mmCIF file of C-alpha atoms in Angstrom:
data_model
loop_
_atom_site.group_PDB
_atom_site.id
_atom_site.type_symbol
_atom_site.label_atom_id
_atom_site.label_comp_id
_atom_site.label_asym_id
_atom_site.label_seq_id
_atom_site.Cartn_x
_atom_site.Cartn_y
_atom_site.Cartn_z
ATOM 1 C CA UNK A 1 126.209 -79.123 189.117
ATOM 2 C CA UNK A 2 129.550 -79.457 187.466
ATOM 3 C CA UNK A 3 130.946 -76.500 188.413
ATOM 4 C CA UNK A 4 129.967 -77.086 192.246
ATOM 5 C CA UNK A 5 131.623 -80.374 192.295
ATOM 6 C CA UNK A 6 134.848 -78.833 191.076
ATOM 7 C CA UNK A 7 134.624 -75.933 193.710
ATOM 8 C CA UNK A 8 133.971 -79.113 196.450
ATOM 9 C CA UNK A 9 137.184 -80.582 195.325
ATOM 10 C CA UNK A 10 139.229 -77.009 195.207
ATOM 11 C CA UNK A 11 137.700 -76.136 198.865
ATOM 12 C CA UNK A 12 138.345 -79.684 200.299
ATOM 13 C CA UNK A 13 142.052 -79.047 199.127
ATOM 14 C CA UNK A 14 142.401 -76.027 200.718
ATOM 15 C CA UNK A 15 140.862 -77.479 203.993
ATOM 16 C CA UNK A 16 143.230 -80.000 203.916
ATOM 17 C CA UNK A 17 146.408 -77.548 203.276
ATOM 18 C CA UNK A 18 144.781 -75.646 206.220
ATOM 19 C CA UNK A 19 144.075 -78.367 208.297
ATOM 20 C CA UNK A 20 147.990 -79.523 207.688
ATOM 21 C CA UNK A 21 149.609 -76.289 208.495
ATOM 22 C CA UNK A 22 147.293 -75.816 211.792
ATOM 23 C CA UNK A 23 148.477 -79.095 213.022
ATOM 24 C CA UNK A 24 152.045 -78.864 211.970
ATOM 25 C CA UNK A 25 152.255 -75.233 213.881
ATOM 26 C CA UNK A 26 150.867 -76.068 216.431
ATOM 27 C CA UNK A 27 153.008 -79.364 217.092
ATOM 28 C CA UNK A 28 156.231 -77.429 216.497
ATOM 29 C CA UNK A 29 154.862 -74.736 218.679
ATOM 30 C CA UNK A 30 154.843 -77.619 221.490
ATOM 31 C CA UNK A 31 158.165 -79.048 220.655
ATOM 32 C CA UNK A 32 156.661 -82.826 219.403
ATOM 33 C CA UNK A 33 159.307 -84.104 217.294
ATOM 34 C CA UNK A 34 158.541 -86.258 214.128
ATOM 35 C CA UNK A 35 155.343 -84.325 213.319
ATOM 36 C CA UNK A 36 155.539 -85.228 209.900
ATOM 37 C CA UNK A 37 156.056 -88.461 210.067
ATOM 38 C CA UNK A 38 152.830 -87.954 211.993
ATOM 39 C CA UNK A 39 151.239 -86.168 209.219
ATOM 40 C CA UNK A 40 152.021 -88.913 207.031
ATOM 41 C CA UNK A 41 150.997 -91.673 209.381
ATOM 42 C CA UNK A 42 147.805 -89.794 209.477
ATOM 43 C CA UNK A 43 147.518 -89.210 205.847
ATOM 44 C CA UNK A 44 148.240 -93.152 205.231
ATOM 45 C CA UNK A 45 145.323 -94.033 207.354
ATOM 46 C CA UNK A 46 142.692 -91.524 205.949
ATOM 47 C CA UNK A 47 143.346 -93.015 202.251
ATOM 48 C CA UNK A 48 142.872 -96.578 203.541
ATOM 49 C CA UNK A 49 139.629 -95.622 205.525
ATOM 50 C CA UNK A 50 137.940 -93.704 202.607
ATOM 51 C CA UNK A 51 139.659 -96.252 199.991
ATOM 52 C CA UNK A 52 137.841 -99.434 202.484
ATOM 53 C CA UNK A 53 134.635 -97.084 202.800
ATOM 54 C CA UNK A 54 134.775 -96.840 198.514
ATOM 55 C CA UNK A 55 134.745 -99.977 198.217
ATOM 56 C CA UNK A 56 132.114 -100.833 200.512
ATOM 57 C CA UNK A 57 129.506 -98.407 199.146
ATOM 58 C CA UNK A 58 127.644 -98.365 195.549
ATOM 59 C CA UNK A 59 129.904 -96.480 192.815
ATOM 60 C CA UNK A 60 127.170 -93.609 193.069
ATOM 61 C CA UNK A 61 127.831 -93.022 196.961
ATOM 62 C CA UNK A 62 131.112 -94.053 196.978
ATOM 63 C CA UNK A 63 133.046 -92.261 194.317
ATOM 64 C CA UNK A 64 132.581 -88.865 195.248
ATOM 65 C CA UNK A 65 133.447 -89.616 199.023
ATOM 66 C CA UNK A 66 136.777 -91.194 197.431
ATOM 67 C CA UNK A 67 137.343 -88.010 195.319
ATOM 68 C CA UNK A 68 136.686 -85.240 197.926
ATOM 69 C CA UNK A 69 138.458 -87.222 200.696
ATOM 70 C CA UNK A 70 141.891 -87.479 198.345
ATOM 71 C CA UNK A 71 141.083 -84.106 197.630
ATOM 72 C CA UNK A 72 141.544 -82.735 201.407
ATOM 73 C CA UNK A 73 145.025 -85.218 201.882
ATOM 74 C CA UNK A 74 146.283 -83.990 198.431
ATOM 75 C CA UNK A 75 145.951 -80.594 200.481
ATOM 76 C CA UNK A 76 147.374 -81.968 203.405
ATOM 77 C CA UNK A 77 150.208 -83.364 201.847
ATOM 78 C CA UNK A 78 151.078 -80.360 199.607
ATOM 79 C CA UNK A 79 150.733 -78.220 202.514
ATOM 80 C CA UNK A 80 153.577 -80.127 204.864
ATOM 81 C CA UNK A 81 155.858 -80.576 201.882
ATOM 82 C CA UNK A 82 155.862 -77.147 201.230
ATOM 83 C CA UNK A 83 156.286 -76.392 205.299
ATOM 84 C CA UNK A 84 158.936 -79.419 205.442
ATOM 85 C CA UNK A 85 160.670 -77.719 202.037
ATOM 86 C CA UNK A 86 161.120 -74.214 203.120
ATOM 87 C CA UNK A 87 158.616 -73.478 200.759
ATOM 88 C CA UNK A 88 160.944 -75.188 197.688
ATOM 89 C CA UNK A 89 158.558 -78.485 197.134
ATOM 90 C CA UNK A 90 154.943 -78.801 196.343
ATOM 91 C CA UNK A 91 154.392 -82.437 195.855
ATOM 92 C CA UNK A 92 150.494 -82.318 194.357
ATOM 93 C CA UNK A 93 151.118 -80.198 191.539
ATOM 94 C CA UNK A 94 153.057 -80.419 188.307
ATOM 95 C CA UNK A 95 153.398 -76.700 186.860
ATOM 96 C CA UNK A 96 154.790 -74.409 189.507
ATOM 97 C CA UNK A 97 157.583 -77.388 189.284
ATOM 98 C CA UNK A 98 157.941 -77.148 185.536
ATOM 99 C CA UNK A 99 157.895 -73.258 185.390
ATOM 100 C CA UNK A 100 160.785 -73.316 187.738
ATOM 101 C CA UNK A 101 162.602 -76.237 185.589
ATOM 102 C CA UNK A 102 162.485 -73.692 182.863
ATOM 103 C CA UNK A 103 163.768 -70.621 185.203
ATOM 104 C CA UNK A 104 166.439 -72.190 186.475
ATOM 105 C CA UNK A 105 167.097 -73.543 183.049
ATOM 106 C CA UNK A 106 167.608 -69.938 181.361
ATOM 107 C CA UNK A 107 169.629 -68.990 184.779
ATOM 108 C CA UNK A 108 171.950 -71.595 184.040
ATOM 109 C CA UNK A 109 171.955 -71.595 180.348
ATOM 110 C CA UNK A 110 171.513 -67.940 179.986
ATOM 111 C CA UNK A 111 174.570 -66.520 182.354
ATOM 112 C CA UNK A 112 178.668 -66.175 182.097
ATOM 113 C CA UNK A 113 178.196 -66.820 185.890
ATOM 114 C CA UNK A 114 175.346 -68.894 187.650
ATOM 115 C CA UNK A 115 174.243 -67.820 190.895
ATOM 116 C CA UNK A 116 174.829 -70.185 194.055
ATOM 117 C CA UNK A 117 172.130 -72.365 194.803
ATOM 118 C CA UNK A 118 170.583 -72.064 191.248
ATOM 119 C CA UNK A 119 171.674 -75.711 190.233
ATOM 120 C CA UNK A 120 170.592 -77.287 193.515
ATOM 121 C CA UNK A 121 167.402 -76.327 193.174
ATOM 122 C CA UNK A 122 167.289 -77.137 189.259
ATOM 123 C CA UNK A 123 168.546 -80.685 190.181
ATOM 124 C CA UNK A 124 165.844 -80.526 192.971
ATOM 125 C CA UNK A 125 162.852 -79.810 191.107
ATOM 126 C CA UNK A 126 163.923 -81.989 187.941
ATOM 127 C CA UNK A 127 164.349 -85.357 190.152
ATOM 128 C CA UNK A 128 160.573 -83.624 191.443
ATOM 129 C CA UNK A 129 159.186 -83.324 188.267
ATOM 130 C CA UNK A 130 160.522 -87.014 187.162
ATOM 131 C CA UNK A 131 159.426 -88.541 190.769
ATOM 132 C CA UNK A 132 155.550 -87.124 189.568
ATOM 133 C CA UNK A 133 155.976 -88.780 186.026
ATOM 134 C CA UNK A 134 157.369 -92.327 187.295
ATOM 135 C CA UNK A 135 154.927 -91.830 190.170
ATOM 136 C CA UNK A 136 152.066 -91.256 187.468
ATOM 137 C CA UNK A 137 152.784 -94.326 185.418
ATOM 138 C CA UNK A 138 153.185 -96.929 188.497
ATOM 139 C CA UNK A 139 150.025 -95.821 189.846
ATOM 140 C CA UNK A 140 148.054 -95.932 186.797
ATOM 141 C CA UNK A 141 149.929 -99.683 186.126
ATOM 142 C CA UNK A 142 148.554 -100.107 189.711
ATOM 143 C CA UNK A 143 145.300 -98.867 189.372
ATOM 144 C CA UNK A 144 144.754 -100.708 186.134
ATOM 145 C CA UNK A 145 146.036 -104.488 188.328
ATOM 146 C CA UNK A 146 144.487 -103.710 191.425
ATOM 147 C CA UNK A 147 141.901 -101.585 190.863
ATOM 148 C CA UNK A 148 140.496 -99.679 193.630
ATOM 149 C CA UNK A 149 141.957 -101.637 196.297
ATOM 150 C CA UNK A 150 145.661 -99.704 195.670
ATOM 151 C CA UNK A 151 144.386 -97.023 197.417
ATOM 152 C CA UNK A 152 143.834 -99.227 200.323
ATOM 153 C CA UNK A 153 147.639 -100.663 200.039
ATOM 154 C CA UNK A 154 148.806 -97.269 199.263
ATOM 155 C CA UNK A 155 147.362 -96.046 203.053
ATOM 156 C CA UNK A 156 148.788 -98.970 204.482
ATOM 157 C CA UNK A 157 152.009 -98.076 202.667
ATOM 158 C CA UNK A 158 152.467 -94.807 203.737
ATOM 159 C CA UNK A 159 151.641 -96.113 207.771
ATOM 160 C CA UNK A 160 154.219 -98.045 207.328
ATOM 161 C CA UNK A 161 156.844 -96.301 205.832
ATOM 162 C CA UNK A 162 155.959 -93.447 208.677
ATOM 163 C CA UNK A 163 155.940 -95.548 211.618
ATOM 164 C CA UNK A 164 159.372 -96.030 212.200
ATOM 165 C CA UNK A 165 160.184 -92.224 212.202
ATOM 166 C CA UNK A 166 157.190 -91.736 214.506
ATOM 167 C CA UNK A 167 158.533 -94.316 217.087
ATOM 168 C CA UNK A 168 161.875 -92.683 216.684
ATOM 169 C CA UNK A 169 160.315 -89.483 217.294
ATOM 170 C CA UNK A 170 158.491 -90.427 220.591
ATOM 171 C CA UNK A 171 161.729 -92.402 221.942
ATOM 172 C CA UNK A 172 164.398 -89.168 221.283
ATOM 173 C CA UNK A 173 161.790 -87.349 223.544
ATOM 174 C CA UNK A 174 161.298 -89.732 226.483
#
């Protein structure tokens, strides 16, 4: 039972990363501007529909609805910052991040002469790798004041923060 609940989360992820990057082609295929923004906007009002849902329903229903459907927008939101990155960010894990802290570190460290581009990216992944730690403690500060209802004002967060780059989106097409 354990073991199929951890494969449900680790699927629903990877539908969500696929999900992401179908959408995202395909809107850049048509030439709509601001499609991550619209990913965002999207991903802001999934969390505050499951997060409302969860707190509607009993702990037993509830819960694992909560858990699977941050599962798929983890996906989806790992999936566009890796397509917005180039590939360079992945913003739901903490390792790959690390690893390449400590790469770039012997590059650096380890050379008469650093190759171009090596700092960037180590200055780039540490200010990643702090954003998840300071990220981290907030939310659990959050989670501990607010309980479940900061994943409702995270949602609504994130649809805000996106709307204005949608709307400026829409009117640089029109």
């Amino acid at each position: 039972g354990l073991a199929a609940t951890f494969l449900a989360i680790v699927v629903t992820f990877i539908l969500g990363a696929f999900s992401s990057t179908l959408v995202i082609r395909a809107a850049q295929r048509r030439g709509i501007r601001g499609v991550f923004a619209l990913v965002i906007l999207g991903e802001g009002f999934f969390v505050a529909i499951i997060s409302v849902v969860d707190l509607l329903m009993s702990p037993h229903h509830g819960t694992p609805l909560l858990v699977l459907g941050l599962a798929f927008l983890m996906g989806v939101q790992n999936a566009a910052s890796t397509l917005i990155s180039n590939w360079r960010v992945r913003t739901t894990h903490v390792s790959g991040t690390a690893t390449d802290i400590g790469i770039e570190l012997a590059l650096i460290l380890g050379a008469a002469e650093v190759e171009p581009g090596v700092r960037a990216r180590f200055r780039l992944h540490a200010l990643t790798l702090l954003a998840f730690l300071l990220g981290g403690v907030a939310g659990v500060a959050a989670y501990l004041g607010m309980g479940d209802a900061i994943f409702v004002i995270s949602g609504l967060a994130l649809m805000v923060l996106a709307s204005p780059f949608v709307l400026s989106a829409r009117r640089s097409t029109a």
